[in-house]
Amino acid sequence: MISIEEALKMISNSTHSLGYSENNLIDSLGKVLSENILAPIDLPPFDQSAMDGYAFKNGNENVYKVLGLIKAGDDASKIVLNENEAIKIFTGAFCPSSADAVCQIEHVIQNQDGTLSFLPKPNSQANIRKQGEQIKKGTVALEKGHLLTPASLGFLANLGIDVVKTFDIPKVGIIATGNELVAPGTQLPYGKIYESNSIMLQAVLKKYGIEKVILSKAKDDLEATTTTIQTQLQSADVLIISGGISVGDYDYVSEALEKNGVKQIFHKVNQKPGKPFYFGVKNNQLVFALPGNPAAALTCFYIYIVPAIRKMMGGTFEMLEKIEATTETSILKPNARAQFLKAKYKNGNVKILEGQSSAMLHTFSESNALVYLEQNKVIKQGDKVETYLF
Ligand code: AMP
Ligand code: MG
C-alpha cells in the first residue's frame, strides 16, 4: 500500500492544466490568469488630488489667491498655478503639474480679504497621487497563474481591461454508487439510506470554483456501473465516483473502470480514513474513486482532489492551507495508518473531536480542520501538530 506522499506525487504528475479562454471580468472570478497582464496605462493616469482641499504653488508668504475650482473628471490640463496661487480641488480630480501640494480642507484658513492660508502647511507633493505611482504603463500588473479575486477584477477594471484570458474550469462528473441509496426528500424504505455524497461533493466543488457538475447514480452491478462511467467519460475532465471501490462482493467500480480503458495509477493508500481511495487516468482525464463512507470521501476530496483541481485550473498542485497548531487533545494510541483527524481550530489551538468514524458527517460538520497524525505516532496535549484548514 502506498503512502499519502506517494499518492499526492502520483496525482500531481498525472495532472495537467486545461486550455484557456477569454472571458468577461465577472465570469473570470476564481479562475487563474493564463497570461501576464501588462498595464495598458499608468495608474493613476494623471496626478490626482488625494484630498478635498486646495492645490497650491508655494510663494514667499503663506497667503494664496484662489483661482477657481477643479472637480473630479474635469480636464484641468491647461491650468497653470503661479506662485501664491491656489485652486479648490476635490478627491480624484486632476491636479495641475504646477501645484506643489494639496492642502486638505481641514487645514485651510480663510482670510478676511478672500485669500487663504494653510496651517499647517503641507510638505511638498503632499496629498498628490502621482501619475503611475500604483503601476506604470507596460509593466506587469498581474502574473500568469494569478488567482482572480474580487480585488484583482477591480484592479483590472481600473486599468481599463474588460476581458482576460484564464485557464478553463474542469468539467466534473460525479457518480454515486450503491443499491442502498435514496434521494433526500423522499420516503426512506427499510434497509435504505439517504444519499449524501453527491450534494456534499457538488458543494465542495462549488467552493473551489467549479459550478457545473454532471451527477449520476449507479446500482451495484457491473454493467450499470460500466455504462454510467462510459457516459460520464464522454465529457468529464475529472470523474469522481463514490462507493463501490472496497473489497466487497458488490464493489464493481475498479473493474468497470478497467473495462472503460481507465488506467489505474494506485488503489489503496495507507491512511485513515480513506484507505480504499483509487486514482486512475484515461489520457488527460482524471478518475478519483472515493470510499462511500461520507467522512472518508470528503477527507479524500480535501487532501487529494483540491490540489489536483487547482493545478488543472492553472494554479499549482497546492494542498489546503497547512499550519502548525497546538493540540488540546492527546492521542496516545498509535495507529499503523497515517490519520486525518477532524478537528476544530481556533487562535493557534486545535481540538481533535470525538467521533472520528468515517461514517460520521456530524463530526465533520462541527470541524474546520484536519489534523495529520503520522503512522505509529502519538500526540500529547500541548504538542505542535500539522493542521490543514478548510
Ligand atoms: P462503499 O464504499 O460502497 O462500501 O460504502 C461504504 C459506506 O458508505 C456504506 O455504509 C454505504 O452505505 C455508505 N455510502 C456509500 N455511498 C454513499 C452515499 N452516496 N451517500 C451516503 N452514504 C453512502
Ligand atoms: Mg457500496
XYZ file of C-alpha atoms and ligand atoms in Angstrom:
414
model
C 0.000 0.000 0.000
C 1.398 3.401 -0.923
C 1.856 6.372 1.417
C -0.030 9.657 1.307
C 3.077 11.434 -0.046
C 3.411 8.908 -2.856
C -0.275 9.203 -3.692
C -0.008 13.001 -3.865
C 3.057 12.834 -6.087
C 1.387 10.404 -8.494
C -1.709 12.573 -8.762
C 0.367 15.698 -9.312
C 2.409 14.005 -12.047
C -0.748 12.975 -13.912
C -2.499 16.348 -13.625
C -2.184 18.955 -16.378
C -3.756 22.348 -16.781
C -6.588 22.616 -19.281
C -6.853 25.067 -22.167
C -7.742 28.708 -21.731
C -10.417 31.051 -22.950
C -11.245 34.724 -22.916
C -13.970 35.893 -20.560
C -15.578 38.997 -19.178
C -14.205 40.032 -15.821
C -17.210 38.882 -13.823
C -17.032 35.419 -15.372
C -13.337 35.210 -14.512
C -13.735 35.333 -10.739
C -11.990 32.355 -9.123
C -10.172 31.479 -12.352
C -6.441 31.647 -12.967
C -4.797 34.016 -15.463
C -3.256 32.167 -18.393
C -1.098 35.145 -19.427
C 0.775 38.033 -17.863
C -1.282 41.208 -17.891
C 0.692 44.325 -18.729
C -0.695 47.637 -17.572
C -2.104 49.391 -20.663
C -1.995 52.770 -18.890
C -0.331 54.461 -15.940
C -2.302 54.200 -12.727
C -3.354 56.731 -11.745
C -3.419 58.024 -15.326
C -2.608 61.599 -14.211
C -1.566 63.364 -10.999
C -4.629 63.312 -8.761
C -5.638 65.053 -5.613
C -5.923 62.590 -2.725
C -7.998 65.047 -0.673
C -10.731 67.616 -0.829
C -8.841 70.906 -0.344
C -6.688 73.353 -2.274
C -3.864 72.727 -4.691
C -1.307 75.496 -4.476
C 2.036 76.721 -5.680
C 4.440 77.947 -2.988
C 5.385 81.584 -2.733
C 7.238 83.824 -0.229
C 4.308 84.134 2.140
C 1.649 81.719 3.390
C -1.093 83.667 1.616
C -2.815 82.399 -1.517
C -5.126 83.832 -4.076
C -7.894 81.448 -5.190
C -8.290 80.891 -8.930
C -11.405 78.704 -9.154
C -12.038 75.018 -8.766
C -11.340 71.621 -10.295
C -13.909 68.837 -9.855
C -13.275 65.128 -10.285
C -13.485 64.419 -14.010
C -12.625 67.956 -15.170
C -9.913 68.337 -17.764
C -7.583 70.739 -15.975
C -4.545 70.005 -18.098
C -4.317 73.633 -19.242
C -4.472 75.165 -15.763
C -1.207 76.664 -14.537
C -0.678 77.881 -10.975
C 1.759 80.710 -10.368
C 3.448 81.465 -7.052
C 0.978 82.170 -4.219
C -1.937 80.857 -6.225
C -4.306 78.111 -5.142
C -7.275 76.352 -6.676
C -10.049 74.464 -4.945
C -9.772 70.766 -5.732
C -11.632 67.563 -4.885
C -10.536 63.987 -4.280
C -9.647 62.270 -7.549
C -9.553 65.497 -9.547
C -6.754 66.287 -11.984
C -4.002 68.116 -10.100
C -2.082 70.640 -12.233
C 1.618 69.831 -12.590
C 2.466 73.319 -11.366
C 0.972 72.546 -7.923
C 3.465 71.934 -5.112
C 0.962 70.152 -2.883
C -2.691 69.909 -1.875
C -3.756 71.258 1.479
C -6.679 69.335 2.947
C -9.787 71.411 3.627
C -9.477 70.996 7.420
C -6.146 72.883 7.394
C -7.298 75.839 5.299
C -7.754 79.250 6.888
C -9.993 81.800 5.150
C -8.535 85.293 5.457
C -10.706 88.441 5.641
C -9.626 89.607 2.174
C -10.677 86.375 0.495
C -7.173 84.887 0.370
C -6.241 81.600 2.063
C -3.519 80.401 4.398
C -2.614 76.814 5.156
C -1.955 75.659 8.723
C -0.018 73.513 8.985
C 1.353 73.935 5.517
C 1.691 70.540 3.868
C 5.055 69.237 2.701
C 5.992 69.362 -0.934
C 3.878 66.925 -3.030
C 1.661 66.060 -0.060
C -1.796 64.720 -0.924
C -0.985 64.260 -4.588
C -1.229 60.754 -6.033
C 1.457 60.817 -8.675
C 0.757 59.528 -12.171
C 1.840 55.870 -12.372
C 2.598 55.565 -8.658
C 0.431 52.428 -8.378
C 1.643 50.907 -11.635
C 3.468 52.129 -14.721
C 2.211 51.521 -18.244
C 3.846 48.446 -19.784
C 4.856 46.783 -16.514
C 3.347 43.511 -15.276
C 0.113 44.236 -13.419
C -0.810 40.596 -12.655
C 1.175 37.495 -13.478
C 0.161 34.356 -15.296
C -1.012 31.948 -12.571
C -2.691 34.657 -10.512
C -5.990 33.528 -8.982
C -8.536 36.238 -9.726
C -10.227 37.634 -6.621
C -12.775 40.456 -6.405
C -9.874 42.865 -5.744
C -7.947 41.678 -8.808
C -11.026 42.142 -11.002
C -11.389 45.672 -9.627
C -7.713 46.361 -10.304
C -8.036 45.142 -13.918
C -11.148 47.265 -14.439
C -9.210 50.239 -13.021
C -6.668 49.644 -15.761
C -9.432 49.721 -18.377
C -9.361 45.984 -19.032
C -12.707 44.268 -19.576
C -11.777 40.764 -20.783
C -8.977 38.415 -19.690
C -7.649 35.017 -20.694
C -7.998 32.425 -17.979
C -7.493 28.695 -17.697
C -10.646 26.667 -18.233
C -12.549 25.128 -15.354
C -12.647 21.326 -15.483
C -15.890 19.598 -16.348
C -16.615 17.319 -13.453
C -18.806 14.246 -13.268
C -19.916 12.572 -10.058
C -21.256 9.036 -9.811
C -22.803 7.834 -6.556
C -22.856 4.044 -6.473
C -24.922 1.890 -4.131
C -28.197 -0.057 -4.152
C -28.968 1.337 -0.712
C -29.129 4.973 -1.737
C -32.312 7.017 -1.993
C -32.654 10.736 -2.631
C -33.241 13.084 0.307
C -36.781 14.414 0.380
C -38.303 11.035 -0.473
C -39.651 8.197 1.710
C -36.964 6.048 3.360
C -37.676 2.337 2.844
C -36.201 -0.217 5.270
C -32.596 -1.054 4.537
C -32.002 2.097 2.516
C -30.125 5.262 3.464
C -30.280 8.786 2.195
C -27.660 9.653 -0.380
C -25.339 12.403 0.853
C -22.151 12.255 -1.165
C -23.357 13.870 -4.387
C -24.578 17.040 -2.722
C -21.506 17.191 -0.495
C -19.066 16.753 -3.379
C -21.037 19.161 -5.534
C -20.875 21.713 -2.703
C -17.151 21.377 -2.107
C -16.509 21.647 -5.862
C -18.548 24.836 -5.900
C -16.435 26.165 -3.042
C -13.331 25.629 -5.193
C -14.810 27.369 -8.244
C -16.470 24.503 -10.101
C -20.170 25.141 -10.530
C -21.200 22.853 -13.337
C -21.248 19.198 -12.426
C -22.954 16.212 -14.036
C -24.464 13.927 -11.401
C -25.366 10.308 -11.941
C -26.179 7.249 -9.904
C -25.314 3.599 -10.468
C -26.583 0.407 -8.913
C -24.107 -2.142 -7.552
C -23.960 -4.041 -10.798
C -21.042 -4.300 -13.186
C -22.966 -3.451 -16.321
C -24.774 -0.441 -14.862
C -21.545 0.870 -13.357
C -19.652 0.351 -16.623
C -22.198 2.183 -18.772
C -22.551 5.057 -16.311
C -18.784 5.530 -16.271
C -18.700 5.317 -20.085
C -21.308 8.077 -20.416
C -19.537 10.318 -17.901
C -16.151 9.856 -19.574
C -17.561 11.258 -22.805
C -17.454 14.738 -21.286
C -15.701 14.800 -17.905
C -12.209 16.145 -17.356
C -12.491 14.840 -13.814
C -14.669 11.925 -12.774
C -15.356 11.372 -9.094
C -17.001 8.126 -8.080
C -18.294 7.443 -4.595
C -18.557 3.938 -3.158
C -18.021 0.537 -4.672
C -14.227 0.699 -4.526
C -13.651 -1.558 -1.490
C -13.247 -5.322 -1.407
C -16.934 -6.243 -1.024
C -18.615 -8.722 -3.353
C -20.705 -5.916 -4.819
C -17.901 -3.403 -5.348
C -17.609 -3.123 -9.125
C -16.013 0.258 -9.656
C -12.427 -0.781 -10.286
C -13.483 -3.476 -12.768
C -15.860 -1.105 -14.536
C -13.104 1.496 -14.823
C -10.764 -1.048 -16.325
C -13.433 -2.007 -18.863
C -13.609 1.672 -19.824
C -9.893 1.844 -20.513
C -9.046 3.789 -17.368
C -5.506 3.094 -16.260
C -5.164 2.545 -12.538
C -2.363 4.626 -11.045
C -2.945 3.413 -7.496
C -5.576 1.754 -5.376
C -5.431 1.961 -1.564
C -3.446 4.415 0.483
C -2.041 3.803 3.945
C -4.333 6.288 5.633
C -7.333 6.539 7.879
C -9.971 7.324 6.828
C -9.950 6.675 3.080
C -7.833 3.540 2.722
C -9.729 2.243 -0.399
C -9.039 5.507 -2.307
C -8.355 4.881 -6.018
C -6.814 7.084 -8.691
C -6.665 6.393 -12.421
C -6.326 8.234 -15.730
C -7.627 7.974 -19.245
C -5.487 10.231 -21.436
C -5.703 13.551 -19.575
C -8.939 12.676 -17.769
C -8.561 12.068 -14.041
C -10.631 9.489 -12.203
C -10.913 9.515 -8.431
C -12.867 6.736 -6.751
C -13.641 7.576 -3.159
C -14.814 5.245 -0.440
C -18.578 5.620 0.060
C -18.340 6.423 3.733
C -19.117 10.122 3.658
C -16.433 11.398 6.021
C -13.788 9.333 4.232
C -14.990 10.614 0.859
C -14.783 14.237 1.965
C -11.369 13.751 3.566
C -10.011 12.307 0.316
C -11.530 15.202 -1.577
C -9.836 17.807 0.617
C -6.461 16.092 0.636
C -6.160 14.900 -2.967
C -8.761 16.446 -5.239
C -8.381 20.048 -4.083
C -4.699 20.260 -5.182
C -5.485 18.424 -8.419
C -8.273 20.774 -9.469
C -6.164 23.779 -8.502
C -3.441 22.515 -10.836
C -5.930 21.737 -13.614
C -7.277 25.258 -13.330
C -3.808 26.665 -13.988
C -2.552 27.030 -10.429
C -0.024 24.890 -8.604
C -0.642 21.491 -7.010
C -1.334 23.106 -3.671
C -2.884 21.415 -0.675
C -5.210 23.060 1.815
C -3.580 25.758 3.918
C -1.322 23.997 6.409
C -0.393 25.437 9.783
C 1.264 24.250 12.971
C -1.249 24.344 15.796
C -1.069 23.387 19.447
C -3.244 20.399 20.171
C -5.604 20.478 23.134
C -6.193 16.744 22.696
C -3.864 13.784 23.233
C -3.966 10.707 21.012
C -1.966 8.120 22.910
C -2.781 5.039 20.876
C -0.574 4.750 17.786
C -2.111 3.591 14.512
C -0.392 1.713 11.710
C -2.053 4.055 9.235
C -1.493 7.795 8.946
C -4.592 9.646 10.097
C -6.532 12.735 9.197
C -8.487 13.703 12.292
C -11.470 16.008 12.188
C -10.760 18.958 14.432
C -11.720 22.442 15.420
C -9.052 25.105 15.041
C -9.104 28.477 16.738
C -6.392 31.042 17.537
C -3.438 28.714 17.191
C -5.038 25.852 19.113
C -6.727 22.799 17.720
C -9.089 20.373 19.395
C -9.487 16.900 17.911
C -13.153 15.970 18.039
C -14.905 12.858 19.334
C -16.496 10.618 16.710
C -13.799 10.047 14.080
C -15.627 7.200 12.317
C -15.528 7.540 8.558
C -19.317 7.302 8.505
C -19.810 10.338 10.746
C -20.539 13.551 8.974
C -21.860 15.067 12.178
C -18.281 15.452 13.447
C -17.148 16.822 10.085
C -19.934 19.399 10.234
C -18.545 20.662 13.545
C -14.956 20.818 12.328
C -12.924 23.308 10.294
C -9.624 21.462 10.111
C -7.966 18.087 9.655
C -5.074 17.230 11.936
C -2.486 14.997 10.311
C -1.025 12.294 12.510
C 1.806 10.204 11.092
C 1.554 6.449 11.250
C 2.712 4.844 14.515
C 2.959 8.254 16.209
C 1.163 9.631 19.237
C 0.468 13.206 20.205
C 0.223 14.768 23.621
C -1.715 17.811 24.664
C 0.473 20.866 24.018
C 2.335 19.313 21.066
C 2.538 21.158 17.767
C 0.547 19.305 15.119
C 0.214 19.637 11.342
C -3.214 21.099 10.717
C -4.992 21.552 7.380
C -7.640 24.259 7.323
C -10.688 24.061 5.098
P -18.973 1.511 -0.041
O -17.704 2.294 -0.167
O -19.774 1.484 -1.283
O -18.674 0.156 0.509
O -19.855 2.245 1.043
C -19.375 2.403 2.365
C -20.441 3.000 3.244
O -20.782 4.280 2.777
C -21.738 2.218 3.279
O -22.255 2.278 4.596
C -22.611 2.953 2.308
O -23.978 2.779 2.561
C -22.183 4.370 2.514
N -22.388 5.170 1.318
C -21.942 4.845 0.091
N -22.276 5.779 -0.806
C -22.946 6.725 -0.123
C -23.562 7.942 -0.492
N -23.526 8.390 -1.745
N -24.179 8.657 0.465
C -24.184 8.225 1.743
N -23.622 7.095 2.149
C -23.005 6.328 1.240
Mg -21.377 0.465 -1.936
